[in-house]
Short mmCIF file of N, CA and C in Angstrom, two decimals:
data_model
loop_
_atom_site.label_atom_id
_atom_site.label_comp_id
_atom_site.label_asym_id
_atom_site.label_seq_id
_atom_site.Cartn_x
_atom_site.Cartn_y
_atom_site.Cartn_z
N UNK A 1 83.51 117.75 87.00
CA UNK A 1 82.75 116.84 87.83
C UNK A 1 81.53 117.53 88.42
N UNK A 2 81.84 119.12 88.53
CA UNK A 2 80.55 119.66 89.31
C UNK A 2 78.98 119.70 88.51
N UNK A 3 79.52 119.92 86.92
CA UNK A 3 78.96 120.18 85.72
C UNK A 3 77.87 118.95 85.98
N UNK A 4 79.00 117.70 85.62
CA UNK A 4 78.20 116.25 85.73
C UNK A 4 77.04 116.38 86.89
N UNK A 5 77.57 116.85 88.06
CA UNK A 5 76.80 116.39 88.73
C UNK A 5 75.11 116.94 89.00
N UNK A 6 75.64 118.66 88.55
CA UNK A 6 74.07 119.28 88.40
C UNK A 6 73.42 118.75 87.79
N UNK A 7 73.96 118.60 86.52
CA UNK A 7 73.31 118.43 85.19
C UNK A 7 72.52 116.93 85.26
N UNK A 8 73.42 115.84 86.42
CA UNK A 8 72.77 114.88 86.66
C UNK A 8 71.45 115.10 87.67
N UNK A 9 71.58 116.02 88.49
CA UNK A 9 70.41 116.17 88.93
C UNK A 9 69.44 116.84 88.40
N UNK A 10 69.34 117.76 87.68
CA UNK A 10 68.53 118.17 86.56
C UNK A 10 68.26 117.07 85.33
N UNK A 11 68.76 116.55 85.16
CA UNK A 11 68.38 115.11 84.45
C UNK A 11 67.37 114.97 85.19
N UNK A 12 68.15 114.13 86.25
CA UNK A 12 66.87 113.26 87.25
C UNK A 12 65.76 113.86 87.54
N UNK A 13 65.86 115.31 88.11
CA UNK A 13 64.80 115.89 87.79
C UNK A 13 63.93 115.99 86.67
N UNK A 14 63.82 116.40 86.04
CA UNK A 14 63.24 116.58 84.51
C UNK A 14 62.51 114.90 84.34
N UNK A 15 63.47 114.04 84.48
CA UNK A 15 63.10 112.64 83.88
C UNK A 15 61.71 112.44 84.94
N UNK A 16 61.53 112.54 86.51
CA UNK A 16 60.85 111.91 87.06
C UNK A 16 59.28 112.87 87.18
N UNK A 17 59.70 114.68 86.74
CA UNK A 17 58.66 115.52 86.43
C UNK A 17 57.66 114.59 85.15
N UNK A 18 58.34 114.35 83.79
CA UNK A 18 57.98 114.26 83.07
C UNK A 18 57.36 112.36 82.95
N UNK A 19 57.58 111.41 83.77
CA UNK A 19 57.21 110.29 84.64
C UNK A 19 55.89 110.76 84.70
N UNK A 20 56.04 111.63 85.85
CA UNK A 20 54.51 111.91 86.83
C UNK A 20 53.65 112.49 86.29
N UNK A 21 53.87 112.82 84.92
CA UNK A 21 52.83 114.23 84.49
C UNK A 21 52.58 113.01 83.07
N UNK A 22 53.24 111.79 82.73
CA UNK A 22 53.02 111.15 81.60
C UNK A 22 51.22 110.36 82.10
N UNK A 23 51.11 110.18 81.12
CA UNK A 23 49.56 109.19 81.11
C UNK A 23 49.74 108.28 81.58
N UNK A 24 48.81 107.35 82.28
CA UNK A 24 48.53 105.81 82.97
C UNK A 24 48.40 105.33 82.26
N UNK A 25 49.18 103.49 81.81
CA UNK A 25 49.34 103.12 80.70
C UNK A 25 48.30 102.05 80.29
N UNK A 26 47.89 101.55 79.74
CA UNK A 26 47.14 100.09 80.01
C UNK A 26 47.30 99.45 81.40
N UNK A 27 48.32 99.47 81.21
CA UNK A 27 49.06 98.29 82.14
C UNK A 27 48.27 98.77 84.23
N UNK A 28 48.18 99.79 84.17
CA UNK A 28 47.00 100.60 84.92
C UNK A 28 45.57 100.53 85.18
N UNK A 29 45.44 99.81 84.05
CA UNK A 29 44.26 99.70 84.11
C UNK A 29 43.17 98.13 83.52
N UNK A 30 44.08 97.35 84.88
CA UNK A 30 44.38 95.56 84.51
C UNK A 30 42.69 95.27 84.07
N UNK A 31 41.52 95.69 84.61
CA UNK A 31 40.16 95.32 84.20
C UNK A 31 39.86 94.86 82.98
N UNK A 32 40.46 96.07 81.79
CA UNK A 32 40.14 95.68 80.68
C UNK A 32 41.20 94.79 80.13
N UNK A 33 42.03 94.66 80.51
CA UNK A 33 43.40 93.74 80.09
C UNK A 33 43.12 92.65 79.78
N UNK A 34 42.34 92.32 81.08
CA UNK A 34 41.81 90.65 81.30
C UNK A 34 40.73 89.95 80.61
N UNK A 35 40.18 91.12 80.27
CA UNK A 35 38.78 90.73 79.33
C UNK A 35 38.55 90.25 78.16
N UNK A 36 37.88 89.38 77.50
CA UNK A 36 37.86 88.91 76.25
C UNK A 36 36.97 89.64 75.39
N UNK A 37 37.35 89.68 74.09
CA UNK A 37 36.23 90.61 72.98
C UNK A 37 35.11 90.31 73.63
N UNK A 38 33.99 89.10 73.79
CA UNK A 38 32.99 89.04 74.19
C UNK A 38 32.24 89.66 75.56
N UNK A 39 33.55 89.61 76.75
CA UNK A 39 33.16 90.27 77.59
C UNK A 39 32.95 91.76 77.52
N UNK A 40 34.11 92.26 77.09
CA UNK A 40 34.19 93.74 76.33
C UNK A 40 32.65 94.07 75.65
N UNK A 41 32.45 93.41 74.75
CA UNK A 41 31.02 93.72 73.94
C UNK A 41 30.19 93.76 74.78
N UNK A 42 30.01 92.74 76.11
CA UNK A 42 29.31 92.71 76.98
C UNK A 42 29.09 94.02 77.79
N UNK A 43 30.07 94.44 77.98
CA UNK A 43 30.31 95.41 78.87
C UNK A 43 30.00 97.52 78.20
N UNK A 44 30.00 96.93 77.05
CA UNK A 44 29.47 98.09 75.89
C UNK A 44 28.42 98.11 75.98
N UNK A 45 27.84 97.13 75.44
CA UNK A 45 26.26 96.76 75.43
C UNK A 45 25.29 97.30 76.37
N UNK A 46 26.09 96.76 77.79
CA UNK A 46 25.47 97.31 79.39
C UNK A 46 25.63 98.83 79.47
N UNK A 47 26.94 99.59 78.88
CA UNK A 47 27.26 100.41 78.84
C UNK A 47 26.20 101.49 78.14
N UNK A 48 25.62 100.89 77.02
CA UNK A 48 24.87 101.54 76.12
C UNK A 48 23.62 101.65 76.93
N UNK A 49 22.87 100.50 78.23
CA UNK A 49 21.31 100.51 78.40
C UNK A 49 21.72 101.31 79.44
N UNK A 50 22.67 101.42 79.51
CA UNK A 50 22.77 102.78 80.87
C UNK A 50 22.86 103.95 80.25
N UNK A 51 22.72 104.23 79.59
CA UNK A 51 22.77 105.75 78.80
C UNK A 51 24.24 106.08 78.59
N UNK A 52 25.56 105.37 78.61
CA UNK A 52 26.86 106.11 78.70
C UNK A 52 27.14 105.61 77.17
N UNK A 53 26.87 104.95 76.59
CA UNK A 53 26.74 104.80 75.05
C UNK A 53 25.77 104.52 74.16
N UNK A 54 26.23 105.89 72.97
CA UNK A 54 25.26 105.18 72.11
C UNK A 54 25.40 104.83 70.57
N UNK A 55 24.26 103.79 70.06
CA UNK A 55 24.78 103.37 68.93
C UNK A 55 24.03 104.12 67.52
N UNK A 56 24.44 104.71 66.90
CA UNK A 56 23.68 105.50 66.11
C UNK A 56 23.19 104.45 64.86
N UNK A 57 23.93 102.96 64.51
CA UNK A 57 23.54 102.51 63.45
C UNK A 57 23.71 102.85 62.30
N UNK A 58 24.53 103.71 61.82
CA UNK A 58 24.81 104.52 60.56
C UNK A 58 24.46 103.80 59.53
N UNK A 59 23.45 103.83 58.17
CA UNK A 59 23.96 102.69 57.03
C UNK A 59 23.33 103.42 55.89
N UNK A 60 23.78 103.34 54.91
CA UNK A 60 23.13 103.99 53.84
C UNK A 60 21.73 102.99 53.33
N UNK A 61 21.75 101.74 53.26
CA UNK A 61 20.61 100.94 53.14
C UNK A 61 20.39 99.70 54.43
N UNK A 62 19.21 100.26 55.34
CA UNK A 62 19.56 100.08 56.84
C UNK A 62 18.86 98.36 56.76
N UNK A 63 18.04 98.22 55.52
CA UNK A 63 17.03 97.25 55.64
C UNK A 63 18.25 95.77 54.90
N UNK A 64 18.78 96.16 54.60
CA UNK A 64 20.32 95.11 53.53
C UNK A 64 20.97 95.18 54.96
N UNK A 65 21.61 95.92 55.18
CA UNK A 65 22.68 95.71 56.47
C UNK A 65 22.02 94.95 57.39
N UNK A 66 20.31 95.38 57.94
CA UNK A 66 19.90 94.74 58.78
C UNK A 66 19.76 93.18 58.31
N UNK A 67 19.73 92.74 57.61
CA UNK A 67 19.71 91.25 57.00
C UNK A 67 21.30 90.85 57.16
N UNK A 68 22.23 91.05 56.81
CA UNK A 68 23.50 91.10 56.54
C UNK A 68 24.11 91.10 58.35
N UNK A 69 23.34 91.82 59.41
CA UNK A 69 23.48 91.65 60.55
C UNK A 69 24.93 92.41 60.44
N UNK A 70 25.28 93.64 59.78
CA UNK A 70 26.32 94.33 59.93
C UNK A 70 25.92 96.07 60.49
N UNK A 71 25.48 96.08 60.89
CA UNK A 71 24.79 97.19 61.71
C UNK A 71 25.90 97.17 63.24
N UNK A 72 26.22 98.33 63.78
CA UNK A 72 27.22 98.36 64.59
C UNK A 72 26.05 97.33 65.80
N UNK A 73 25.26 98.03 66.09
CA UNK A 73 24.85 97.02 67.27
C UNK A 73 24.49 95.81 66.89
N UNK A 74 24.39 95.32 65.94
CA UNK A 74 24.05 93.55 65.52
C UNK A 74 25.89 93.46 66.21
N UNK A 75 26.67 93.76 65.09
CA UNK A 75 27.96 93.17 65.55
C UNK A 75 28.78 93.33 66.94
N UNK A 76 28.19 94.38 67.98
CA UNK A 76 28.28 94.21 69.23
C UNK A 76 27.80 92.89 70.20
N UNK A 77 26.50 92.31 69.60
CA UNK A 77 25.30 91.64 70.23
C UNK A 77 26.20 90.24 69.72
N UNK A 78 26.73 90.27 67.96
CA UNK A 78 27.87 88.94 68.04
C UNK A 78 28.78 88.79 68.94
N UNK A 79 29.72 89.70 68.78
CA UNK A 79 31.20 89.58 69.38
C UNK A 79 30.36 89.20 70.67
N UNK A 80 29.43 90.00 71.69
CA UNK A 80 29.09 89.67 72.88
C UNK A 80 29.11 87.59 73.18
N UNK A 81 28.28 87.58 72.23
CA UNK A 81 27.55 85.92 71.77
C UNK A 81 28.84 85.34 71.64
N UNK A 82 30.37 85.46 71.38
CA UNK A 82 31.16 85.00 70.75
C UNK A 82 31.10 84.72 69.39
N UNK A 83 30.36 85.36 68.90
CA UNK A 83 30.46 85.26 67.10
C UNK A 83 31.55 86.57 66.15
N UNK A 84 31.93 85.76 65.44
CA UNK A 84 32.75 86.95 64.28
C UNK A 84 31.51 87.74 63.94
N UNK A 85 31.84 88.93 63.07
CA UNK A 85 30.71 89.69 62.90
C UNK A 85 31.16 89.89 61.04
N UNK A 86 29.83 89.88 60.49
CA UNK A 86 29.87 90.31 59.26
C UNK A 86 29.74 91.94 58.96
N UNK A 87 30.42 91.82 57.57
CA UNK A 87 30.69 92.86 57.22
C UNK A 87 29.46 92.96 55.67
N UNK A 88 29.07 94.41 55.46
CA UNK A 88 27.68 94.44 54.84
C UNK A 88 28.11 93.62 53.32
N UNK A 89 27.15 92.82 52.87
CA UNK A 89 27.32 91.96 51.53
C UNK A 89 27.36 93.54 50.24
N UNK A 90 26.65 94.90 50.77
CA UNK A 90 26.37 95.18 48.98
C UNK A 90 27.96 96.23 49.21
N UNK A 91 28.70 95.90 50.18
CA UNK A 91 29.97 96.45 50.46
C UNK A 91 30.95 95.57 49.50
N UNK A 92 31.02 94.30 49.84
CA UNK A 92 31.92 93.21 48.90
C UNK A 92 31.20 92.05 47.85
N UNK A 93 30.85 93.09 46.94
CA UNK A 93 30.57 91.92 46.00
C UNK A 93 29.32 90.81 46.08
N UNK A 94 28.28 91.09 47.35
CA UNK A 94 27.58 89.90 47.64
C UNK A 94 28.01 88.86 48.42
N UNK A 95 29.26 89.11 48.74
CA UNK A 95 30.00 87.80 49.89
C UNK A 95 29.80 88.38 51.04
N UNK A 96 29.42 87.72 52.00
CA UNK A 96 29.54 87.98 53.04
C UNK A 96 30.61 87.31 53.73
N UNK A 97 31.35 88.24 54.53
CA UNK A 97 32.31 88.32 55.14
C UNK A 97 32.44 88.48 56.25
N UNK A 98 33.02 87.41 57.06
CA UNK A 98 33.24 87.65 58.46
C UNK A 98 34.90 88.15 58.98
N UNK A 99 34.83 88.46 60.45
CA UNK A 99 36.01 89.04 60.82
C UNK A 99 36.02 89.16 62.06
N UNK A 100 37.02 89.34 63.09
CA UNK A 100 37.53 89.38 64.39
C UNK A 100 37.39 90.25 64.50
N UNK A 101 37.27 91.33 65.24
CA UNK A 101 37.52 92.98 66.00
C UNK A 101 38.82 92.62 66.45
N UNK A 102 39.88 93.79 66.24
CA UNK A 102 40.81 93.68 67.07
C UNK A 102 40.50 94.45 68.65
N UNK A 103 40.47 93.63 69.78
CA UNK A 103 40.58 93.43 71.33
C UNK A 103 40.61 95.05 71.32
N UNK A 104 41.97 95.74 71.06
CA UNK A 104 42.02 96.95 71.10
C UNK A 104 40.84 97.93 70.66
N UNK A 105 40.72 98.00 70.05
CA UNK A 105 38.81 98.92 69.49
C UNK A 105 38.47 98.63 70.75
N UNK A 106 38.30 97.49 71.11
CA UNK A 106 36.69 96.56 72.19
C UNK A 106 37.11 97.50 73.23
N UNK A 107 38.59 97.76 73.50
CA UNK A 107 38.95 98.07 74.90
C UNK A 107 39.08 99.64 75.28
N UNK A 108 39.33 99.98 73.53
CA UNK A 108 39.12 101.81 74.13
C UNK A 108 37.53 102.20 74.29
N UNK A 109 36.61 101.42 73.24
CA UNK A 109 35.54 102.00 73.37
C UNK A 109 34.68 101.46 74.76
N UNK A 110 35.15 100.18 75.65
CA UNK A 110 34.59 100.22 76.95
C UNK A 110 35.33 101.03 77.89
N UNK A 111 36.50 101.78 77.84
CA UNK A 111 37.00 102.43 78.35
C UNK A 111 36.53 103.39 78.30
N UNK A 112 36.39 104.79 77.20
CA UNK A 112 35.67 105.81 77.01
C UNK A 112 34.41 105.77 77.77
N UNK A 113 33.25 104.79 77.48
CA UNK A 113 32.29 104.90 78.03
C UNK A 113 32.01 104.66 79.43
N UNK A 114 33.00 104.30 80.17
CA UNK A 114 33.42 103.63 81.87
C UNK A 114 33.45 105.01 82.22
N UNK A 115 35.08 105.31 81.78
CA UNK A 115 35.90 106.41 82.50
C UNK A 115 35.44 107.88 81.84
N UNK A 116 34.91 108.02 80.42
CA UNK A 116 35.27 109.63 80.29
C UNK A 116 34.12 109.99 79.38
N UNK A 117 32.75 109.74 79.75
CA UNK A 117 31.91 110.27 79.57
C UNK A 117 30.74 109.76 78.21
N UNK A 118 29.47 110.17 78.21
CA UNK A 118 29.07 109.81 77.10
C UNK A 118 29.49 109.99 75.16
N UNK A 119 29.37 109.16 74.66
CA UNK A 119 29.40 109.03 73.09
C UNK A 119 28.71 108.22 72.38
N UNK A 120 28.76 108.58 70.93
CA UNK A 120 28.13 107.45 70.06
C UNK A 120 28.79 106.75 69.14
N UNK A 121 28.34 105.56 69.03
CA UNK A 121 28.93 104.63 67.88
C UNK A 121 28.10 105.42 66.47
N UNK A 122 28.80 105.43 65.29
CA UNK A 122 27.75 105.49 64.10
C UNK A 122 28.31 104.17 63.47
N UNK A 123 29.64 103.58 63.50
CA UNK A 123 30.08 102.72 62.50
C UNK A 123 31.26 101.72 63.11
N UNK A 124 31.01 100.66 63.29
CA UNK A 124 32.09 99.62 63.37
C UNK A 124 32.74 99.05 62.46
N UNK A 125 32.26 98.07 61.99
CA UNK A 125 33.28 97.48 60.91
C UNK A 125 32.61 97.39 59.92
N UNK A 126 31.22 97.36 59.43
CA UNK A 126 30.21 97.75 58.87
C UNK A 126 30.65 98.77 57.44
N UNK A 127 29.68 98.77 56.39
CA UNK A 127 29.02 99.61 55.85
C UNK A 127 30.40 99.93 54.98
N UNK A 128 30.19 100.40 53.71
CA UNK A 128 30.88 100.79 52.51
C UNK A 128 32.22 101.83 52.41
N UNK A 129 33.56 101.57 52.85
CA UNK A 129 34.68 102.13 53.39
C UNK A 129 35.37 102.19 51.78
N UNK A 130 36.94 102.82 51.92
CA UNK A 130 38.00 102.69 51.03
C UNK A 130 38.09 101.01 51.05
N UNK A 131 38.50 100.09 49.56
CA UNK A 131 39.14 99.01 49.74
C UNK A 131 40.32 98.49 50.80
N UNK A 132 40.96 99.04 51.26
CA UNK A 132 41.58 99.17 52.23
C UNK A 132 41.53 98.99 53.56
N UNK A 133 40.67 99.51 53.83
CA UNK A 133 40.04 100.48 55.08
C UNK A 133 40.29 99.51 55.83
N UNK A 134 40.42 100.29 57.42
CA UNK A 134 40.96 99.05 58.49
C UNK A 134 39.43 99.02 59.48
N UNK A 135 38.34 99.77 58.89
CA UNK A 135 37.26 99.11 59.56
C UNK A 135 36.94 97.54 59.00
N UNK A 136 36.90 97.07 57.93
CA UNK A 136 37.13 95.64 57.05
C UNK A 136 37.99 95.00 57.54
N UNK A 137 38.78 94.99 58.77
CA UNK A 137 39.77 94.60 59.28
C UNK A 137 39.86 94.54 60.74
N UNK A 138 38.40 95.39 61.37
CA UNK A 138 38.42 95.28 62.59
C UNK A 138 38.97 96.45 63.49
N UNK A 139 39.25 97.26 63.11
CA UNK A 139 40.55 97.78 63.74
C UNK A 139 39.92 99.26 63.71
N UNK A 140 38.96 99.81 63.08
CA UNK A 140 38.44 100.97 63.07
C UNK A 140 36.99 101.36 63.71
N UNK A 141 37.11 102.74 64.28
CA UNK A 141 35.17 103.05 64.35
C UNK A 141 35.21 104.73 64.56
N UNK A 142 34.22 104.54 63.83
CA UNK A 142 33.53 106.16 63.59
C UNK A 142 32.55 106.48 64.81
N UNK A 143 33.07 107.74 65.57
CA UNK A 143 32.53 108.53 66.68
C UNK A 143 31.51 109.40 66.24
N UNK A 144 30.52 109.60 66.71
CA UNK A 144 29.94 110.74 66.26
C UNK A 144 29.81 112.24 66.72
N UNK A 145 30.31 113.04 65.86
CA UNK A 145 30.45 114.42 66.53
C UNK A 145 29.65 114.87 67.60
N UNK A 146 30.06 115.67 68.74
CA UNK A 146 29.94 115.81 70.09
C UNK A 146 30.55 115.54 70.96
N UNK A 147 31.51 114.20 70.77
CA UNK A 147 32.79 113.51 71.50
C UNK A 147 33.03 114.37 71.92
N UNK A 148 33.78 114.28 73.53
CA UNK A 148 34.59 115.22 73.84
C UNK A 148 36.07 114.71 73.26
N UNK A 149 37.06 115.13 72.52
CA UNK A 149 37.76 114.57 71.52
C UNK A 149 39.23 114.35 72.51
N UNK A 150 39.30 115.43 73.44
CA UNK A 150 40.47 115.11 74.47
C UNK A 150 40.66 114.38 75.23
N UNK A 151 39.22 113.84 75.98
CA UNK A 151 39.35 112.75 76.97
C UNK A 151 39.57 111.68 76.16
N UNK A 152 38.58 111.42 74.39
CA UNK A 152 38.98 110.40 73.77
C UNK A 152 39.95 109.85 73.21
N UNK A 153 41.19 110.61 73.17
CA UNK A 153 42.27 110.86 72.48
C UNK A 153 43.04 110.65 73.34
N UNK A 154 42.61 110.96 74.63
CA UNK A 154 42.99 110.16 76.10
C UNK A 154 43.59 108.77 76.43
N UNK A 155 42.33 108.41 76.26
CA UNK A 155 42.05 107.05 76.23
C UNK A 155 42.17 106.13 75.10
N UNK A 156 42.15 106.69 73.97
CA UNK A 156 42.74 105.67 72.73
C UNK A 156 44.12 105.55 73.02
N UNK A 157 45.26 106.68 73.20
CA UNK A 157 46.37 106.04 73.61
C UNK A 157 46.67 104.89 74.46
N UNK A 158 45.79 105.14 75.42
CA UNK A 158 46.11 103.58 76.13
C UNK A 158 46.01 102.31 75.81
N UNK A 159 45.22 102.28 74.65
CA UNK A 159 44.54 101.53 73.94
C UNK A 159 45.44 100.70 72.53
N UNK A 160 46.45 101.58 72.16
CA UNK A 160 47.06 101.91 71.22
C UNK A 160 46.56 102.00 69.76
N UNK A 161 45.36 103.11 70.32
CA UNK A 161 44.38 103.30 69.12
C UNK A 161 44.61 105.03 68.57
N UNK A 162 44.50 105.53 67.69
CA UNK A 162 44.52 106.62 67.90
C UNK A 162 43.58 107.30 66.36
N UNK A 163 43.74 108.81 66.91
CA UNK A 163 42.36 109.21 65.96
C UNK A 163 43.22 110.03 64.54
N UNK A 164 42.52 110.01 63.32
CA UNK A 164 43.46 109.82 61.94
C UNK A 164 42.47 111.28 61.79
N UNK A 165 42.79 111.81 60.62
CA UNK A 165 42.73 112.95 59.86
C UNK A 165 41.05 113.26 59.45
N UNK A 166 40.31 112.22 59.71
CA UNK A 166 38.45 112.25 59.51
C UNK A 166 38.02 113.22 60.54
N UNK A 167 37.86 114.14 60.45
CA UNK A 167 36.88 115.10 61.67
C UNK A 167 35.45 115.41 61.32
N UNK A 168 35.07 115.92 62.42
CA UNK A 168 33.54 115.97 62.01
C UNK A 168 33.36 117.19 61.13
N UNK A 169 34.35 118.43 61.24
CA UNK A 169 34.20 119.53 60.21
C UNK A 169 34.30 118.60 58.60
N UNK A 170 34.73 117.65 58.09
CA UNK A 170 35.05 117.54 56.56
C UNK A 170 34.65 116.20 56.63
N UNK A 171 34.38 115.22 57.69
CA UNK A 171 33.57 113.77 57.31
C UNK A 171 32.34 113.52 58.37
N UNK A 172 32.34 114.91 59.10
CA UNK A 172 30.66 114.46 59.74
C UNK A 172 31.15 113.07 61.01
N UNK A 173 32.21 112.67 61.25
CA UNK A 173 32.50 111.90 62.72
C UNK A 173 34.35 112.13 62.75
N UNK A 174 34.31 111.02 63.50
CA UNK A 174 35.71 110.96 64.41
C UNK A 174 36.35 109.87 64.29
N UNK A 175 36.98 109.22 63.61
CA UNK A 175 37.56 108.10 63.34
C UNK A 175 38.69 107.46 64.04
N UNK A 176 38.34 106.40 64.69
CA UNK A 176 39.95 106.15 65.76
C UNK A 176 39.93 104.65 64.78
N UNK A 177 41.50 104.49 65.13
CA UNK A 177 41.80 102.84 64.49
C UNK A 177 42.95 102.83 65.17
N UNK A 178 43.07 101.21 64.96
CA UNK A 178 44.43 100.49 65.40
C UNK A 178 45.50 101.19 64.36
N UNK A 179 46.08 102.02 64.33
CA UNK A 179 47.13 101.95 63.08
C UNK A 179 46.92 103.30 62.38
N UNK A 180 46.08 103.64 63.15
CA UNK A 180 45.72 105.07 63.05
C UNK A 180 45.76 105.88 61.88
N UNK A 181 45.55 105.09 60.41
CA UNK A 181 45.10 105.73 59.68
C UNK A 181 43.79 105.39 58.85
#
């Protein structure tokens, strides 16, 4: 019984150390909770004319994307507007394709730029990926090297976003997605 009982307090201990020292969850941080993609975009956007983000525009043919309105800041300036955002035509075939952002992206990347310092967009859902790829899906975006990668890695957990195997040593950015690969 004595065994039980240390061991229960060393439990309890341990359990409420490792509580206090865990991360603040979403649920912490009700602002962005409440917000809709559009407000979110909104709040990027503002984020960006204040200098705490920026959008680099990445595209291999900038003058097609810019028609195509798949350029990361065109599809910020939608979602803001409440519009789906297209994805570049010489990416699929000549169709243009629209799509939702998943909420999550919207909410780590106004988070990062609120709480933990400056970064850049190079790529949202935009521009010529794997068939696969969960930027075509909303769910992905490319950072551009300089990130501070800990605070971001921070904050994508809360997000339930997290950053996949692309680094800037072997792909030149930082790739976070829903699903994290």
């Amino acid at each position: 019984m004595l065994l039980f009982r240390r061991t229960g307090v060393v439990f309890a201990l341990v359990v409420s150390l490792i509580v206090a020292a865990a991360p603040a969850d979403a649920a912490d941080r009700p602002a962005f909770n409440r917000y809709s993609a559009a407000q979110l975009a909104q709040q990027i956007l503002a984020l960006r004319a204040a200098g705490r983000i920026g959008i680099y525009d990445y595209s291999a043919r900038k003058a097609a994307d810019r028609r195509d309105r798949s350029l990361a800041s065109q599809q910020l300036a939608d979602i803001a507007a409440g519009r789906r955002v297209n994805l570049s035509r010489r990416c699929h075939g000549g169709r243009l394709v629209r799509i939702r952002p998943d909420i999550r992206i919207l909410r780590f990347l106004a988070d990062l730029g609120a709480n933990h310092g400056r970064y850049t967009i190079n790529v949202l859902f935009g521009q010529c990926h794997s068939r696969r790829s969960l930027h075509y899906a909303g769910r992905a975006v490319d950072l551009r090297c300089g990130l501070k990668v800990k605070r971001a890695d921070a904050s994508a957990l809360l997000w339930g976003v997290r950053r996949n195997a692309e680094t800037c040593r072997r792909h030149y950015h930082w790739h976070y997605s829903v699903g994290g690969r």
